[in-house]
Structure formats: C-alpha cells, structure tokens
CSV table of N, CA and C in Angstrom, one decimal:
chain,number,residue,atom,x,y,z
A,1,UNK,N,4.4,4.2,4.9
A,1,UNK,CA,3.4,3.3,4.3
A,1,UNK,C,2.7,2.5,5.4
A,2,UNK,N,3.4,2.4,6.7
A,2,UNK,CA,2.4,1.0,7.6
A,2,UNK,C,1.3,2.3,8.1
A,3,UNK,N,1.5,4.1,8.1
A,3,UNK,CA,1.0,4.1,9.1
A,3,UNK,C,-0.7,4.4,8.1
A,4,UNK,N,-0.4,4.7,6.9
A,4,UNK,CA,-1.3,4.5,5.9
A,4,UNK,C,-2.2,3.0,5.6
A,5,UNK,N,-1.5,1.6,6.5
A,5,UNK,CA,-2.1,0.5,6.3
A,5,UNK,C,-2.6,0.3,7.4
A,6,UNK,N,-2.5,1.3,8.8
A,6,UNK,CA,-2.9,1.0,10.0
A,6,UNK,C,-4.4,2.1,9.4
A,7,UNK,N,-4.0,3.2,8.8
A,7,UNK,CA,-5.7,4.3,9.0
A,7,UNK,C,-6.3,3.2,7.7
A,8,UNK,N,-6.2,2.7,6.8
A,8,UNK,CA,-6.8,1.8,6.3
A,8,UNK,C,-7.8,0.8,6.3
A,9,UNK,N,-6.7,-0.1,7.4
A,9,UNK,CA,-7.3,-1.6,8.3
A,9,UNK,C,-8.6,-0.6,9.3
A,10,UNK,N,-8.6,0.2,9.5
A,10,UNK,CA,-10.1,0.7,10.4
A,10,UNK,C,-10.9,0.9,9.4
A,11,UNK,N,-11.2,1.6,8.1
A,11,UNK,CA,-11.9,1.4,7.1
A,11,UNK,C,-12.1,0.2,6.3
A,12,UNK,N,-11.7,-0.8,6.3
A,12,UNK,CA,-11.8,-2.2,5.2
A,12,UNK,C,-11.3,-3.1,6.4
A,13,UNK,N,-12.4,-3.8,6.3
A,13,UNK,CA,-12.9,-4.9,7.7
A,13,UNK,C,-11.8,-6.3,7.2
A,14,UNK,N,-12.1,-6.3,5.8
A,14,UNK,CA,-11.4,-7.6,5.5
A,14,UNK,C,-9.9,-7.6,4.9
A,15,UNK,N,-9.1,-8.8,5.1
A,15,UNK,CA,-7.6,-8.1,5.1
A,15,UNK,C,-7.5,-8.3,3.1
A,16,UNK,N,-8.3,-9.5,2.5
A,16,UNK,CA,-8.0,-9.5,1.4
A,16,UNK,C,-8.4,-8.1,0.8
A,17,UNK,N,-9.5,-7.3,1.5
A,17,UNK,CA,-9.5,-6.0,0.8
A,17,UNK,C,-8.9,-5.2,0.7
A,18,UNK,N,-8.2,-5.2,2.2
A,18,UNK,CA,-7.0,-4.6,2.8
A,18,UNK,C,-6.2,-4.7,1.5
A,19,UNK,N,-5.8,-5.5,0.9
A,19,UNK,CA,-4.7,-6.3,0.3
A,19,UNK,C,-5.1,-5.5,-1.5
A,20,UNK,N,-6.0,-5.7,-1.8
A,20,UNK,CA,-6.4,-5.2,-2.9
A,20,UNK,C,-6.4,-3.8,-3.1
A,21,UNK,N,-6.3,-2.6,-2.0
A,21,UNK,CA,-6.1,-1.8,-1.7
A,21,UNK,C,-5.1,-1.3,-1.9
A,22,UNK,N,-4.0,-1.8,-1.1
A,22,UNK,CA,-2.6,-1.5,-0.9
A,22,UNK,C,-1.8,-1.8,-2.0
A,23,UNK,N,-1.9,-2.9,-2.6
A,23,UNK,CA,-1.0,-3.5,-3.3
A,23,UNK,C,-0.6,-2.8,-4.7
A,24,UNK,N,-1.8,-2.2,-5.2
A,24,UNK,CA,-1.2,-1.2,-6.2
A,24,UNK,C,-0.8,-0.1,-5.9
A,25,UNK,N,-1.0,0.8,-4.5
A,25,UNK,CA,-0.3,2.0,-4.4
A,25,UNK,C,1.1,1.4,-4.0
A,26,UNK,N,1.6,0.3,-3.4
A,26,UNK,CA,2.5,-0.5,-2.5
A,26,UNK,C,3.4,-0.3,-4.2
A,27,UNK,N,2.8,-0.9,-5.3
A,27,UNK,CA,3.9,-0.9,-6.5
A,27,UNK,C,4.3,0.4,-7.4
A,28,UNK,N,3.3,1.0,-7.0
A,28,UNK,CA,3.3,2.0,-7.2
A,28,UNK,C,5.0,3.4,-7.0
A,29,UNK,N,4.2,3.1,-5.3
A,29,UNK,CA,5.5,3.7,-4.7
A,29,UNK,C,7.1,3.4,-4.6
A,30,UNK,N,6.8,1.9,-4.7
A,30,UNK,CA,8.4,0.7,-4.5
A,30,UNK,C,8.6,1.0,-6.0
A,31,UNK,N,7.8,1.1,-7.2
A,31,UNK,CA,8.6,1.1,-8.3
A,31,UNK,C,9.2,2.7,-8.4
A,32,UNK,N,8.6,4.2,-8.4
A,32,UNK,CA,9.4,5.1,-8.5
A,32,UNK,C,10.3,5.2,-7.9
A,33,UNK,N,10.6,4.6,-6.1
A,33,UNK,CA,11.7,4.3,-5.1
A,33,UNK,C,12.7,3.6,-5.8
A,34,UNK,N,12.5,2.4,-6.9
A,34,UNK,CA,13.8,2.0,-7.2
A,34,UNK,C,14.0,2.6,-8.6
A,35,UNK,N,13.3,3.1,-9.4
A,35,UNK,CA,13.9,4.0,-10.1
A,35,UNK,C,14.4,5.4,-9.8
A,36,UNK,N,14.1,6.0,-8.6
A,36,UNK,CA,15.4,6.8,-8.3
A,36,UNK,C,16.3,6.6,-7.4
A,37,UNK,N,16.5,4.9,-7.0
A,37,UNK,CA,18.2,4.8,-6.2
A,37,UNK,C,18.7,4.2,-8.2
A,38,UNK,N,17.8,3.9,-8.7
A,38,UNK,CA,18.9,3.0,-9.6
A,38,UNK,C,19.7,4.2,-10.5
C-alpha cells in the first residue's frame, strides 16, 4: 500500500486529496485482510 501512496502523491498535489483517495481503497483492503485472519 505505501508504494501505491508514494505513485499517488506524484499525481494529487494535495494531501487531503491524497486522503480522499486512499481512504476508501485503504478500508477496503484492511476490511477483507481482517476478514480472512478472523
């Protein structure tokens, strides 16, 4: 994921966009991750 928020931050100048960005694929990923340790 950071190296996907580093090619990102070169396309979206601002970090709250940054942030709006990421944050749903970010729940995305972390919620199937803990539904398959749980």
């Amino acid at each position: 994921m950071f190296f996907i928020e580093v090619l990102l931050s070169f396309l979206v100048p601002s970090t709250s966009g940054l942030a709006v960005l990421t944050m749903p694929i970010m729940h995305l990923w972390l919620t199937s991750l803990a539904l398959v340790v749980i």
